[in-house]
Structure formats: C-alpha cells, structure tokens
C-alpha cells in the first residue's frame, strides 16, 4: 500500500472515468473508444465527455445502433493488436449482442489455447432508481459474472472508478466495466455524496480482483456493490446509533470474487448480510452465501441474510420501484432480524 | 483462364486438392468408433463434423489473392479456408483430434480453429465472424495498411442481423472488407429459396451502396477474377464487396446427417461438374501442367496431409486438468 501523499482532486464518477480514458489514450495509441453517442454527446451517462474534441473521431468513434456489429468488430480489432473500448449504452441492451459477448469475447482466448488475446473493455451503464422501468434499470451483475472468461468489475467510488478503469484498459483479458448511473454524479439525476470523491491526479491502478472494506465493524458483515454499498454505509451509521457496528465490504469485483476479504470479515463478525441491486435467484447474494456456507460455516452465528430484487422485473412507478430495490431502511431491518436471531 | 498466371492456377489446384483429400480422409477417420451404430461423441474425432467437399473454389480462388497480413474469418465448415490461408496443417489436424499439440491445445475442436500467425479464425455461430472481419478491416484502416479482411459465410448467414449490421458498418466506414457467401443451397435442411427473400445475395450489396458480385456454378476461374477485382478495390480504399458463389455441398450438413430433405440425384449430378476435375482438365488443355505434373503434385499433397494426420494420431492428449487453464491470460 502506498503511503505517499498524492495530489488529488475532487471528481465525480463520470469525471473519474473520463480522466482514466484520457490519460490512458494519451499513453497508448492502440486504445480507441467505440459506441453509440460517445462522440460529441460524450456518452449518455457521461463516460466520454470531451474526449471527442481531444482525440477526434478516429479514436472516439460514434457507431450506428448496431451492437453486434461494433462490439463484434472490437473482437477483430483486438485480435489485430488494438485495445478497443466499447460502450454498451445500457447493460439492459445486452440481449442484442450477447452472442458476441458470451460466445466470442469470453471464449476465444480459451478456445484458442491462449493464442488469441482480446484486450477489450466493455463499459456499460447499470442500475435503476430513477423510474426508467424494466428495460433500462437492471444491473445484471450476475449474468456477466456467471460466464467464464470475463472479468467483471463494478466500482462504487470515483477513486476506484478511475483506478479500476485504468487496470481494465491495461489488462490483456476482456473486462466488463460496469458503472452505476447514479454514481456518475450527473447533473440531471439524483445528487448523492458518494458520487463525488478524492481522485489522484496522476494515473494509478486499483486491482480488478479485490474487495474493499469501506467501514470497519465487529458485529455484522454487510457486502454490497455500487449503490448497495452506498446504502449499506448509510444503514451502518444508523445501526451504530443502536450499538451495532457493521463492517461494510464494497465488493468492487464481481468476477473474480474476493473470497478472502469476505471470509476474513465474517470470521470476525460472525454475521453476514449480502445486498444486491440485481435479482435474488442465482445472483451475488447466492454466490457469496454459498462461499461462506461452504468455507466459513463454522464462523457463522446466524443464518446468512440475502437482500436483493425479489425476482420481478423492475417496475416503473416510483413507489413500486422503491419497494423492490433494497435501501438503507431494508438493510437495517434485515440486520436487526439477523442480529437478534 | 488466359489472364491467370500458371503460378496462381497451380496454387489454386494445390489448395483445392489438399482440402479435398484432407476432407475425404476425415470422412473415413470420423466414422472410426462410430459404427455400426452412429454415436456422435465416439471415436478418435468426436463431436460435430462439417466437411467442405465441393466448396473448395470459394476458398482457394479468393485466398490466392491474399497475403499473410490479410485476415480471414470462417465458419463452422472451415477446413477449405484454413488450408488455403496456410493454417498449420499438423496443428489443425491435431486440434480436430483433441490433442495437446493442436492449435487450441484441444480446447477448440474443428469449428474453433485459431491461427493468429496467418490471421485465420473461425467459429461455430452462424454469422458471428462477420463483425470480427469488420473489426480487422477497421484495424487495417487505422494502421494505414492496405491489408484486407475477408469473412467467409454460408448463404444462411446472409439472413442474420450480424451480416446486415456488419455490411452497414463496413460500407459506412469504407473498410477494406469482403464477405464471400458460399451458397451451397442448404442451411442444414432448409433450401435457400425457403429462407432468403432474394434469389441472389449479391443484389443485397445495393442496400449498402457497395459492390456485389455473383459467381455461377462453382467456377474457380470466375471466382478468381471476381475476387481479384474485389481485393484490389479493397486495397485501394474503394470499399467493401459482397461476393456470392454458387457452390456444391457434396456431403450432409454434418457427418451423420441422413439428408432426407434433398433429392438423391442432386449430389451425383453436381459431382459430374466437380470443380477440381474441371480445373485440372482446363489446365491440361491449356498446357499449364502435364499429367505427370499432376501426379507429382497429388503425391506431394497426399504425403503432406498424411503426415498431418500421423502427427495428430501420434500426439498426446491434454492432461484432464489442462481444462482449467487458458480461461484468462
């Protein structure tokens, strides 16, 4: 761990992403960005703002609405030695391009016995909470984490967004880089404190395989990702007032999953709640529960809590959407049930 | 034929013949362990097997115009293209046998052959290789090289979204990209006329403002000429092309296909016009090569292919736990 005091600047998630892209594109000419509205518009969720003016249309390429075409083209360009970064505007649009992602990007390195490397970053916006309904609000962390051959990351805070995006770009494997819309700090969405943070000015990397303990505690471990980490931290503050010290782990990496950090924490707190803004069945809550049940069962003093979207599509109307996505209140309720068991 | 050099004719013949002999040998080997009762997973070469007997002109007469720097993506029926592109025959055969010495160390098999040394790849999803070739063409353009990328597909793939998305992109970005459609008339069991809204896919070029070419009757000479023009245009930055060649599928979609859907007379009739024999006859007539030359060439071809099979048979299988490697680099 570095202890040198680095020069930092307060940035939003969006600005942290742009800075990562800009610094890496300056460093390496083989990097280029392709996607819908990534040019002049700057990315619908502010992932590439200003880059078109800096690098031009050759390196920040607007594409037609043609995900199979341009994400498939990333495969060919990567095999030829480029490092393409492609944006799938909403993760929900995966359906039109899943063959390229699931059958090609993820498997070609393996099927070629390691002969073909595909250093592709697929950036995609995830998450709900703003009434965009069932086709524009999912996170789908688990759908991507399920398949071998893809690294899948979902950083929460601006520091990690920049550091993990740089790591993703430098990685020779395909990386799915999920950024949460609400954490981008966009002027036209809910403003939340977590979307602003200290970010080192220079380029740096954050590993793609490590979870991060973002709050220390001794009574219960809460594992979250992106907005669920934010909600868990909020819940932890309230729980502290009731004398419960929650340890909050920001998962950051969906695949590979950092078992050690979770098991170590559970060994200390003896309680576990996993919170996910993805569907309940077969998801992150199930995966982490299975890991802890098989490798840390003896450390548990209570059943594992799982809080996620209850296997329904995400509804439009605000009151229903709020009901299905876990928040600090439902986290507190769950913790209180687990702790009093 | 007068405009084709002797060297090119000999090259095309050699590649077509190598491919044909390779496939005929594979037909036999594939049945080992699968008789009397056919079991797709049994024998030294398990899994699906899609052979290209009859389709050789599409590959050889195009790839003769390409160099090592040009990219080829192919399909689930890839051997004729792989052989024409110069994929290492030993490693390719070993891959088909699931051996450690194979192109993919036994992890890919016959539908998933990757040889980056000669920029060849193929895959088992219909249409999916087209955007890969578009990406390679984009890379060539970005680098300022005049290298081209050619996607080989079947006529069935011309109905996928990937085909149309790719052609729009290639045309929009004016890429050095060519798609060769091998119209063997059948998408597994469904005839082209029951699957495709137009009689010729070449006319679909109009929809993208690019060049479309049709090659009749599996003709290696016509395919050579058309491909030459398309490749030259691509190299000069004059944009992408579609080439559709009417070709012959002598065998079933895969080995073991009962082929109840097609008339028993179709294949014998096609074989009467076999493109390799036709070319050989022409070459003899035009004094490009003598009977002796052909004998010598064929002997060399048989030896090369036999050696590749020997290499595959004698190679070791991977260790079971090798399955856990190469997920990431």
XYZ file of C-alpha atoms in Angstrom:
670
model
C 0.000 0.000 0.000
C 1.284 3.421 -0.934
C 1.617 5.875 1.886
C 2.992 8.806 -0.081
C 0.555 11.690 -0.091
C -0.599 12.033 -3.685
C -2.055 15.082 -5.272
C -5.807 14.582 -5.522
C -8.789 16.398 -6.886
C -12.494 16.070 -6.111
C -14.144 14.386 -9.071
C -17.477 12.824 -9.883
C -17.682 9.229 -11.080
C -18.138 10.490 -14.606
C -15.100 12.783 -14.445
C -13.025 9.984 -12.933
C -13.912 7.749 -15.874
C -13.117 10.425 -18.422
C -9.789 11.128 -16.751
C -8.866 7.447 -16.821
C -9.724 7.202 -20.513
C -7.918 10.404 -21.393
C -4.723 9.508 -19.548
C -4.642 6.007 -20.992
C -5.398 7.196 -24.520
C -2.548 9.665 -24.240
C -0.260 6.878 -23.091
C -1.207 4.262 -25.688
C -2.183 4.947 -29.310
C -3.691 1.493 -29.731
C -6.620 2.451 -27.498
C -9.775 3.731 -29.118
C -13.387 4.096 -27.998
C -16.453 2.980 -29.951
C -20.071 3.259 -29.021
C -23.398 4.908 -29.511
C -23.269 8.630 -28.750
C -19.769 8.509 -27.292
C -18.596 11.261 -29.672
C -19.874 14.832 -29.464
C -22.552 13.837 -26.986
C -19.924 12.409 -24.667
C -21.727 9.247 -23.654
C -25.318 9.231 -22.491
C -24.084 8.745 -18.910
C -21.058 10.981 -19.217
C -18.368 8.376 -19.748
C -16.572 10.115 -22.610
C -17.453 13.804 -22.317
C -14.852 15.972 -24.027
C -12.797 13.105 -25.425
C -14.083 13.545 -28.971
C -12.768 17.106 -29.039
C -9.411 15.996 -27.653
C -8.826 12.862 -29.719
C -11.058 13.244 -32.769
C -13.492 10.907 -34.435
C -10.877 8.309 -35.313
C -10.267 7.431 -31.687
C -13.662 8.293 -30.227
C -15.995 6.731 -32.731
C -19.740 7.164 -32.813
C -21.342 3.986 -34.077
C -24.733 3.174 -35.509
C -27.216 1.425 -33.228
C -25.546 -1.800 -34.097
C -24.194 -3.524 -31.011
C -23.472 -6.858 -32.654
C -21.639 -5.005 -35.404
C -19.401 -2.744 -33.374
C -18.882 -4.944 -30.312
C -18.149 -7.824 -32.685
C -15.750 -5.522 -34.523
C -13.926 -4.971 -31.239
C -13.032 -8.674 -31.337
C -11.402 -8.322 -34.747
C -9.620 -5.110 -33.862
C -8.339 -6.541 -30.572
C -7.072 -9.673 -32.305
C -5.145 -7.346 -34.627
C -3.382 -5.650 -31.741
C -5.640 -2.740 -30.850
C -7.124 -2.165 -27.403
C -10.725 -1.240 -28.153
C -13.011 0.173 -25.509
C -16.638 -0.290 -26.430
C -19.664 1.114 -24.696
C -22.905 -0.783 -24.400
C -25.089 2.172 -23.533
C -27.331 0.356 -21.051
C -26.450 -3.090 -19.739
C -30.091 -3.945 -20.443
C -29.245 -3.886 -24.164
C -27.047 -6.949 -23.723
C -29.711 -9.097 -25.323
C -28.942 -7.841 -28.819
C -25.243 -8.594 -28.517
C -24.914 -11.421 -26.040
C -23.611 -13.825 -28.677
C -20.587 -11.631 -29.261
C -20.024 -11.200 -25.527
C -20.819 -14.697 -24.288
C -19.627 -16.853 -27.188
C -16.763 -14.863 -28.615
C -15.272 -12.203 -26.343
C -15.399 -14.539 -23.349
C -14.348 -17.773 -25.030
C -11.870 -17.061 -27.824
C -8.823 -16.904 -25.576
C -9.728 -20.265 -24.089
C -10.735 -21.979 -27.320
C -7.536 -20.810 -28.975
C -5.498 -22.345 -26.184
C -4.296 -18.886 -25.224
C -3.133 -17.997 -28.744
C -5.551 -15.093 -29.206
C -5.671 -12.288 -26.660
C -8.610 -9.904 -26.607
C -7.808 -6.820 -24.567
C -11.295 -5.344 -24.804
C -13.020 -3.169 -22.232
C -16.779 -3.187 -22.479
C -18.119 -0.243 -20.492
C -21.773 -0.327 -19.639
C -24.155 1.732 -17.529
C -26.123 -0.144 -14.892
C -28.711 0.453 -12.224
C -32.121 1.844 -11.505
C -33.738 4.143 -9.028
C -34.940 6.795 -11.458
C -38.098 5.238 -12.916
C -36.657 4.002 -16.187
C -38.538 0.713 -15.839
C -37.719 -2.883 -16.641
C -35.630 -2.468 -19.806
C -33.360 0.364 -18.611
C -32.801 -0.210 -14.885
C -31.074 -3.522 -14.377
C -27.573 -4.191 -13.132
C -27.251 -7.803 -14.343
C -24.046 -8.257 -12.355
C -24.610 -11.994 -12.071
C -25.488 -12.566 -15.720
C -21.994 -11.451 -16.652
C -20.280 -12.910 -13.585
C -21.691 -16.331 -14.366
C -19.726 -16.942 -17.521
C -16.062 -17.971 -17.503
C -13.669 -15.795 -19.455
C -14.845 -12.334 -18.494
C -13.531 -10.163 -15.709
C -16.455 -8.167 -14.368
C -16.000 -5.112 -12.194
C -18.442 -2.651 -10.682
C -16.647 0.073 -8.756
C -18.568 2.417 -6.490
C -16.442 5.452 -5.631
C -14.634 7.837 -8.004
C -11.224 6.702 -6.753
C -11.955 3.104 -7.664
C -13.730 4.046 -10.883
C -10.592 5.679 -12.212
C -8.148 3.127 -10.846
C -10.152 0.115 -11.968
C -10.849 1.529 -15.401
C -7.122 2.025 -15.906
C -6.485 -1.537 -14.730
C -9.193 -2.791 -17.081
C -7.653 -0.970 -20.039
C -4.190 -2.358 -19.257
C -5.451 -5.896 -18.732
C -4.954 -8.274 -21.651
C -8.233 -10.018 -20.862
C -11.699 -8.773 -21.741
C -13.150 -6.759 -18.880
C -16.780 -5.782 -18.384
C -16.625 -2.409 -16.678
C -19.981 -1.588 -15.110
C -20.583 1.953 -13.985
C -23.640 2.905 -11.987
C -25.659 5.784 -13.434
C -26.446 7.273 -10.018
C -22.758 7.207 -9.062
C -21.693 9.202 -12.128
C -22.655 12.472 -10.419
C -24.671 13.670 -13.393
C -26.467 16.969 -13.041
C -29.719 15.528 -14.317
C -30.002 12.672 -11.802
C -30.270 12.378 -8.009
C -27.302 14.049 -6.354
C -25.605 11.837 -3.832
C -22.435 12.418 -1.821
C -20.890 9.120 -2.864
C -20.669 10.251 -6.481
C -18.011 12.786 -5.543
C -14.630 11.822 -4.142
C -10.914 12.446 -3.947
C -9.147 11.136 -7.006
C -5.372 11.181 -7.520
C -4.487 13.433 -10.431
C -1.947 11.058 -11.928
C -2.742 7.690 -13.424
C -2.852 4.756 -10.980
C -4.371 1.306 -10.847
C -6.741 -0.428 -8.471
C -6.708 -4.229 -8.724
C -9.566 -5.956 -10.517
C -9.821 -8.781 -8.005
C -10.015 -7.177 -4.591
C -12.970 -6.192 -2.454
C -12.541 -3.251 -0.133
C -13.559 -2.896 3.492
C -15.074 0.574 3.444
C -16.223 0.593 7.063
C -14.836 -1.416 9.887
C -17.158 -3.097 12.387
C -17.341 -6.098 14.655
C -20.987 -7.173 14.765
C -22.036 -7.983 11.215
C -20.528 -8.021 7.743
C -22.584 -6.342 5.025
C -21.415 -6.965 1.480
C -22.675 -4.637 -1.229
C -21.851 -3.465 -4.721
C -22.163 0.097 -6.042
C -25.435 1.654 -4.792
C -25.913 -1.172 -2.320
C -22.540 -0.320 -0.777
C -23.703 3.272 -0.504
C -26.959 2.180 1.125
C -25.121 -0.222 3.425
C -22.872 2.593 4.632
C -25.908 4.728 5.326
C -27.512 1.855 7.205
C -24.317 1.273 9.186
C -24.430 4.854 10.503
C -27.976 4.298 11.770
C -27.126 0.887 13.205
C -24.196 2.406 15.089
C -26.703 4.557 16.930
C -28.327 1.347 18.108
C -24.987 -0.039 19.201
C -24.463 -2.333 16.216
C -21.149 -1.916 14.425
C -21.455 -3.144 10.879
C -18.431 -3.875 8.720
C -19.205 -2.883 5.138
C -17.440 -4.520 2.224
C -17.583 -2.928 -1.207
C -17.282 -5.945 -3.475
C -15.955 -3.932 -6.477
C -15.086 -7.059 -8.427
C -17.913 -9.385 -9.408
C -15.565 -11.791 -11.157
C -13.159 -12.887 -9.871
C -14.741 -12.602 -6.463
C -12.513 -11.808 -3.487
C -13.457 -14.616 -1.113
C -10.658 -13.925 1.354
C -11.799 -10.441 2.310
C -15.342 -11.666 2.891
C -14.362 -14.798 4.847
C -11.918 -12.841 6.955
C -14.595 -10.334 7.865
C -17.198 -12.997 8.672
C -14.650 -14.755 10.882
C -14.609 -11.564 12.901
C -18.278 -10.505 12.873
C -19.941 -13.968 12.733
C -22.866 -12.456 10.858
C -23.400 -11.815 7.174
C -25.862 -9.865 5.076
C -25.391 -9.637 1.313
C -27.202 -6.840 -0.514
C -27.633 -6.723 -4.243
C -29.328 -4.458 -6.776
C -29.671 -7.478 -9.053
C -32.199 -10.291 -8.939
C -32.267 -12.628 -5.952
C -32.106 -16.022 -7.623
C -28.691 -17.310 -8.688
C -27.145 -13.914 -8.044
C -24.389 -12.340 -5.942
C -26.294 -12.979 -2.731
C -26.486 -16.673 -3.591
C -22.844 -16.873 -4.623
C -21.483 -15.194 -1.525
C -23.809 -17.180 0.735
C -22.578 -20.386 -0.863
C -18.938 -19.370 -0.407
C -19.413 -18.508 3.236
C -21.606 -21.542 3.926
C -19.033 -23.906 2.461
C -15.836 -22.229 3.578
C -16.790 -20.231 6.647
C -19.753 -22.104 8.077
C -18.149 -22.501 11.481
C -17.739 -18.759 11.803
C -21.444 -18.040 11.451
C -23.587 -17.390 14.499
C -26.756 -16.839 12.488
C -28.228 -17.686 9.120
C -26.967 -15.593 6.214
C -29.192 -12.710 5.155
C -29.871 -12.073 1.450
C -31.415 -8.858 0.252
C -31.980 -8.349 -3.467
C -34.655 -7.657 -6.043
C -37.332 -10.263 -5.445
C -37.275 -11.887 -8.883
C -39.567 -9.345 -10.511
C -38.779 -7.057 -13.431
C -38.071 -3.552 -12.197
C -41.364 -1.628 -12.120
C -41.791 1.882 -13.451
C -43.874 3.654 -10.829
C -41.655 5.274 -8.184
C -43.416 3.749 -5.228
C -43.070 0.220 -6.589
C -39.510 0.658 -7.773
C -38.519 1.940 -4.335
C -40.154 -1.129 -2.848
C -38.213 -3.663 -4.926
C -34.701 -2.155 -4.768
C -33.059 -2.622 -1.370
C -32.137 0.541 0.523
C -30.710 1.558 3.878
C -34.053 1.009 5.561
C -34.487 -2.552 4.327
C -30.841 -3.200 5.155
C -31.382 -2.010 8.731
C -34.491 -4.205 9.047
C -32.584 -7.226 7.789
C -29.630 -6.612 10.074
C -31.888 -6.273 13.097
C -33.509 -9.596 12.287
C -30.157 -11.323 11.894
C -28.558 -9.852 14.972
C -31.451 -10.740 17.259
C -31.566 -14.345 15.989
C -8.157 -18.536 -67.981
C -5.749 -16.662 -70.240
C -5.386 -13.908 -67.644
C -4.366 -16.170 -64.815
C -0.738 -16.971 -64.260
C 0.464 -20.534 -64.214
C 1.646 -19.989 -60.673
C -1.808 -18.951 -59.498
C -3.515 -21.830 -61.268
C -1.153 -24.343 -59.736
C -1.640 -22.747 -56.325
C -5.431 -22.906 -56.612
C -5.335 -26.516 -57.751
C -2.959 -27.474 -54.968
C -5.070 -25.853 -52.259
C -8.335 -27.307 -53.575
C -6.846 -30.753 -53.887
C -5.234 -30.588 -50.443
C -8.535 -29.610 -48.939
C -10.444 -32.317 -50.802
C -8.003 -35.023 -49.796
C -7.994 -33.763 -46.219
C -11.792 -33.919 -46.093
C -12.038 -37.324 -47.746
C -9.636 -38.690 -45.201
C -11.607 -37.006 -42.423
C -14.803 -38.648 -43.696
C -13.249 -42.050 -43.074
C -11.475 -41.235 -39.831
C -14.592 -39.618 -38.439
C -16.504 -42.882 -38.773
C -13.940 -44.778 -36.712
C -15.612 -45.856 -33.484
C -18.985 -44.710 -34.810
C -20.026 -47.964 -36.466
C -22.221 -49.974 -36.636
C -24.266 -47.583 -34.521
C -23.557 -43.893 -35.128
C -22.691 -42.110 -31.893
C -21.576 -38.548 -32.410
C -19.432 -38.499 -29.302
C -17.497 -41.683 -30.048
C -14.221 -42.377 -31.857
C -10.931 -40.504 -32.256
C -12.684 -37.477 -33.786
C -15.810 -36.824 -31.712
C -18.389 -34.058 -31.973
C -19.973 -32.442 -34.998
C -18.066 -32.608 -38.281
C -18.862 -30.245 -41.156
C -16.882 -31.052 -44.278
C -16.363 -28.808 -47.263
C -16.067 -31.286 -50.158
C -17.227 -29.452 -53.262
C -16.877 -25.937 -51.843
C -13.146 -25.544 -52.497
C -13.278 -22.839 -55.231
C -14.800 -20.312 -52.847
C -11.773 -20.538 -50.593
C -8.828 -21.153 -52.901
C -9.793 -18.729 -55.670
C -10.247 -15.906 -53.170
C -7.377 -16.608 -50.827
C -4.886 -16.830 -53.689
C -5.144 -13.028 -53.731
C -4.411 -12.656 -50.034
C -1.188 -12.486 -48.075
C -0.289 -13.441 -44.546
C -1.255 -9.942 -43.426
C -4.808 -10.217 -44.689
C -7.401 -11.573 -42.298
C -9.811 -14.439 -42.890
C -12.726 -15.383 -40.681
C -14.567 -18.577 -41.485
C -17.466 -20.669 -40.316
C -18.325 -23.986 -38.717
C -17.277 -25.535 -42.069
C -13.770 -24.068 -42.110
C -11.209 -26.563 -43.386
C -11.009 -25.416 -47.016
C -10.417 -21.829 -45.968
C -7.974 -22.784 -43.235
C -5.940 -24.852 -45.693
C -5.964 -22.117 -48.321
C -4.946 -19.475 -45.763
C -1.958 -21.575 -44.775
C -3.018 -22.640 -41.302
C -0.505 -25.098 -39.891
C -1.965 -28.380 -41.124
C -0.401 -30.522 -38.428
C -1.627 -28.343 -35.602
C -5.033 -28.030 -37.224
C -5.424 -31.797 -37.560
C -4.211 -32.319 -34.018
C -6.807 -29.823 -32.834
C -9.530 -31.799 -34.576
C -8.285 -34.907 -32.771
C -8.453 -33.006 -29.459
C -4.730 -33.255 -28.907
C -2.434 -31.124 -26.807
C -0.400 -30.183 -29.893
C -3.481 -28.700 -31.586
C -3.917 -25.037 -32.464
C -6.022 -24.558 -29.332
C -4.388 -27.316 -27.256
C -7.530 -29.373 -27.777
C -9.894 -26.760 -26.368
C -11.494 -25.644 -29.607
C -12.039 -28.545 -31.978
C -12.906 -28.446 -35.648
C -15.319 -25.492 -35.509
C -12.988 -23.280 -33.470
C -9.630 -23.044 -35.178
C -7.435 -20.035 -34.446
C -4.090 -19.438 -36.100
C -3.044 -15.837 -35.438
C 0.229 -16.418 -37.324
C -1.712 -16.400 -40.588
C -4.645 -14.327 -39.265
C -7.192 -17.092 -39.504
C -10.118 -17.750 -37.211
C -13.462 -19.452 -37.418
C -16.381 -20.159 -35.153
C -19.497 -22.152 -34.584
C -22.101 -19.389 -34.501
C -23.621 -18.585 -37.883
C -22.845 -15.015 -38.923
C -20.754 -14.157 -35.877
C -17.426 -13.998 -37.673
C -18.562 -11.216 -39.986
C -18.177 -8.377 -37.467
C -14.807 -9.822 -36.441
C -13.592 -9.339 -40.005
C -15.066 -5.823 -39.978
C -13.002 -5.130 -36.852
C -9.870 -6.459 -38.520
C -10.580 -4.268 -41.547
C -11.057 -1.297 -39.243
C -7.709 -2.068 -37.613
C -6.048 -2.190 -41.037
C -7.511 1.142 -41.977
C -6.491 2.700 -38.672
C -2.938 1.467 -39.189
C -2.895 2.835 -42.713
C -2.049 -0.579 -44.142
C -3.677 -1.820 -47.338
C -4.433 -5.192 -45.795
C -7.923 -6.589 -46.283
C -10.248 -8.735 -44.208
C -12.446 -11.402 -45.734
C -15.366 -13.037 -43.961
C -16.424 -16.364 -45.423
C -20.005 -17.321 -44.646
C -22.735 -19.599 -45.894
C -25.832 -18.291 -47.629
C -27.807 -18.896 -44.452
C -25.687 -16.358 -42.563
C -26.734 -13.654 -45.017
C -30.046 -13.591 -43.165
C -28.577 -12.871 -39.741
C -28.548 -9.491 -38.092
C -24.772 -9.726 -37.818
C -24.494 -9.777 -41.624
C -26.549 -6.634 -42.115
C -25.027 -4.748 -39.196
C -21.560 -5.623 -40.430
C -22.191 -4.545 -44.005
C -23.653 -1.253 -42.890
C -20.592 -0.595 -40.727
C -18.119 -1.697 -43.396
C -19.817 0.490 -46.000
C -20.266 3.434 -43.640
C -16.587 3.379 -42.698
C -15.438 2.392 -46.204
C -13.422 -0.527 -44.902
C -11.217 -2.982 -46.803
C -13.736 -5.732 -46.179
C -15.135 -8.507 -48.346
C -17.772 -11.049 -47.499
C -17.707 -14.263 -49.515
C -21.020 -16.075 -49.422
C -20.740 -19.744 -50.209
C -24.195 -20.520 -51.464
C -24.353 -24.286 -51.168
C -28.126 -24.045 -51.401
C -28.767 -25.567 -47.991
C -28.971 -24.128 -44.477
C -28.772 -27.535 -42.828
C -32.058 -28.836 -44.309
C -33.777 -25.640 -45.407
C -33.271 -24.691 -49.018
C -32.160 -21.152 -49.826
C -35.389 -20.494 -51.689
C -37.290 -21.145 -48.465
C -35.061 -18.961 -46.341
C -33.896 -15.981 -48.369
C -36.154 -13.263 -49.744
C -33.950 -12.580 -52.760
C -32.571 -15.029 -55.304
C -29.062 -13.639 -55.111
C -27.370 -12.173 -52.062
C -25.130 -10.172 -54.376
C -28.015 -7.790 -55.003
C -28.140 -7.045 -51.296
C -24.983 -5.012 -51.924
C -27.242 -2.307 -53.342
C -28.752 -1.807 -49.899
C -25.349 -0.725 -48.620
C -24.140 1.127 -51.674
C -21.322 -1.344 -52.234
C -20.272 -3.754 -54.978
C -21.966 -7.121 -55.330
C -20.658 -9.991 -57.428
C -22.190 -13.324 -58.399
C -20.172 -16.349 -59.394
C -22.039 -19.053 -61.224
C -21.677 -22.773 -61.000
C -18.796 -23.095 -58.565
C -16.372 -21.831 -61.156
C -12.830 -21.441 -59.802
C -11.777 -19.241 -62.722
C -14.691 -16.847 -62.424
C -14.205 -16.775 -58.653
C -10.560 -15.910 -59.180
C -11.403 -12.948 -61.434
C -14.145 -11.539 -59.265
C -12.082 -11.931 -56.104
C -9.127 -10.246 -57.739
C -11.213 -7.193 -58.510
C -12.782 -7.075 -55.056
C -9.437 -7.442 -53.284
C -7.773 -4.811 -55.471
C -10.627 -2.409 -54.852
C -10.445 -3.017 -51.112
C -6.693 -2.450 -51.084
C -7.107 0.818 -52.945
C -9.649 2.062 -50.414
C -12.568 1.659 -52.791
C -14.682 -0.084 -50.203
C -16.281 -3.383 -49.341
C -17.844 -6.035 -51.564
C -20.173 -8.967 -51.406
C -19.261 -11.998 -53.490
C -21.738 -14.825 -53.710
C -20.601 -18.041 -55.310
C -22.981 -20.866 -56.147
C -21.147 -23.806 -54.729
C -21.759 -27.508 -54.088
C -22.201 -29.292 -50.800
C -21.403 -32.927 -51.567
C -21.977 -34.150 -48.039
C -24.625 -33.613 -45.403
C -24.703 -30.551 -43.180
C -22.692 -32.651 -40.795
C -21.397 -36.186 -40.989
C -24.249 -38.408 -39.905
C -26.888 -36.165 -41.498
C -29.462 -38.546 -43.053
C -30.197 -35.897 -45.741
C -33.832 -36.870 -46.115
C -34.565 -33.360 -47.290
C -32.740 -33.497 -50.603
C -33.147 -35.413 -53.788
C -30.802 -38.380 -54.094
C -29.799 -37.283 -57.600
C -28.575 -33.846 -56.574
C -25.076 -34.781 -55.463
C -24.145 -37.211 -58.265
C -25.172 -34.529 -60.743
C -23.011 -31.945 -59.001
C -20.088 -34.340 -58.898
C -20.173 -34.630 -62.673
C -19.114 -30.979 -62.686
C -16.546 -31.326 -59.918
C -14.581 -28.057 -59.778
C -11.234 -29.691 -59.132
C -11.574 -32.087 -62.062
C -12.860 -29.253 -64.222
C -9.892 -27.065 -63.417
C -7.480 -29.921 -63.933
C -8.949 -30.626 -67.362
C -8.685 -26.978 -68.333
C -5.120 -26.801 -67.122
C -4.204 -29.872 -69.126
C -5.927 -28.494 -72.183
C -4.151 -25.164 -71.882
C -0.826 -26.913 -71.233
C -0.459 -25.325 -67.817
C 0.576 -28.674 -66.410
C 1.053 -32.192 -67.681
C -0.449 -35.431 -66.443
C 2.936 -36.123 -64.872
C 2.933 -32.757 -63.118
C -0.449 -33.513 -61.611
C 0.678 -36.932 -60.467
C 3.672 -35.412 -58.786
C 1.636 -32.655 -57.195
C -1.001 -35.071 -55.941
C 1.648 -37.322 -54.427
C 3.093 -34.346 -52.556
C -0.353 -33.344 -51.360
C -1.203 -36.831 -50.101
C 2.086 -37.001 -48.290
C 1.609 -33.641 -46.603
C -1.905 -34.466 -45.464
C -0.997 -37.987 -44.372
C 1.826 -36.535 -42.314
C -0.556 -34.107 -40.624
C -2.876 -36.976 -39.700
C 0.055 -39.016 -38.428
C 1.164 -36.096 -36.326
C -2.332 -35.792 -34.870
C -2.704 -39.502 -34.174
C 0.709 -39.720 -32.539
C 0.279 -36.609 -30.415
C -0.604 -36.805 -26.740
C -3.969 -35.923 -25.318
C -4.009 -33.000 -22.914
C -3.945 -33.691 -19.200
C -7.525 -33.547 -17.878
C -6.654 -30.671 -15.598
C -5.349 -28.627 -18.538
C -9.067 -27.849 -18.911
C -8.621 -25.331 -16.102
C -6.004 -23.288 -17.940
C -6.290 -20.509 -20.533
C -9.547 -19.003 -19.243
C -7.553 -15.831 -18.694
C -4.123 -14.806 -19.866
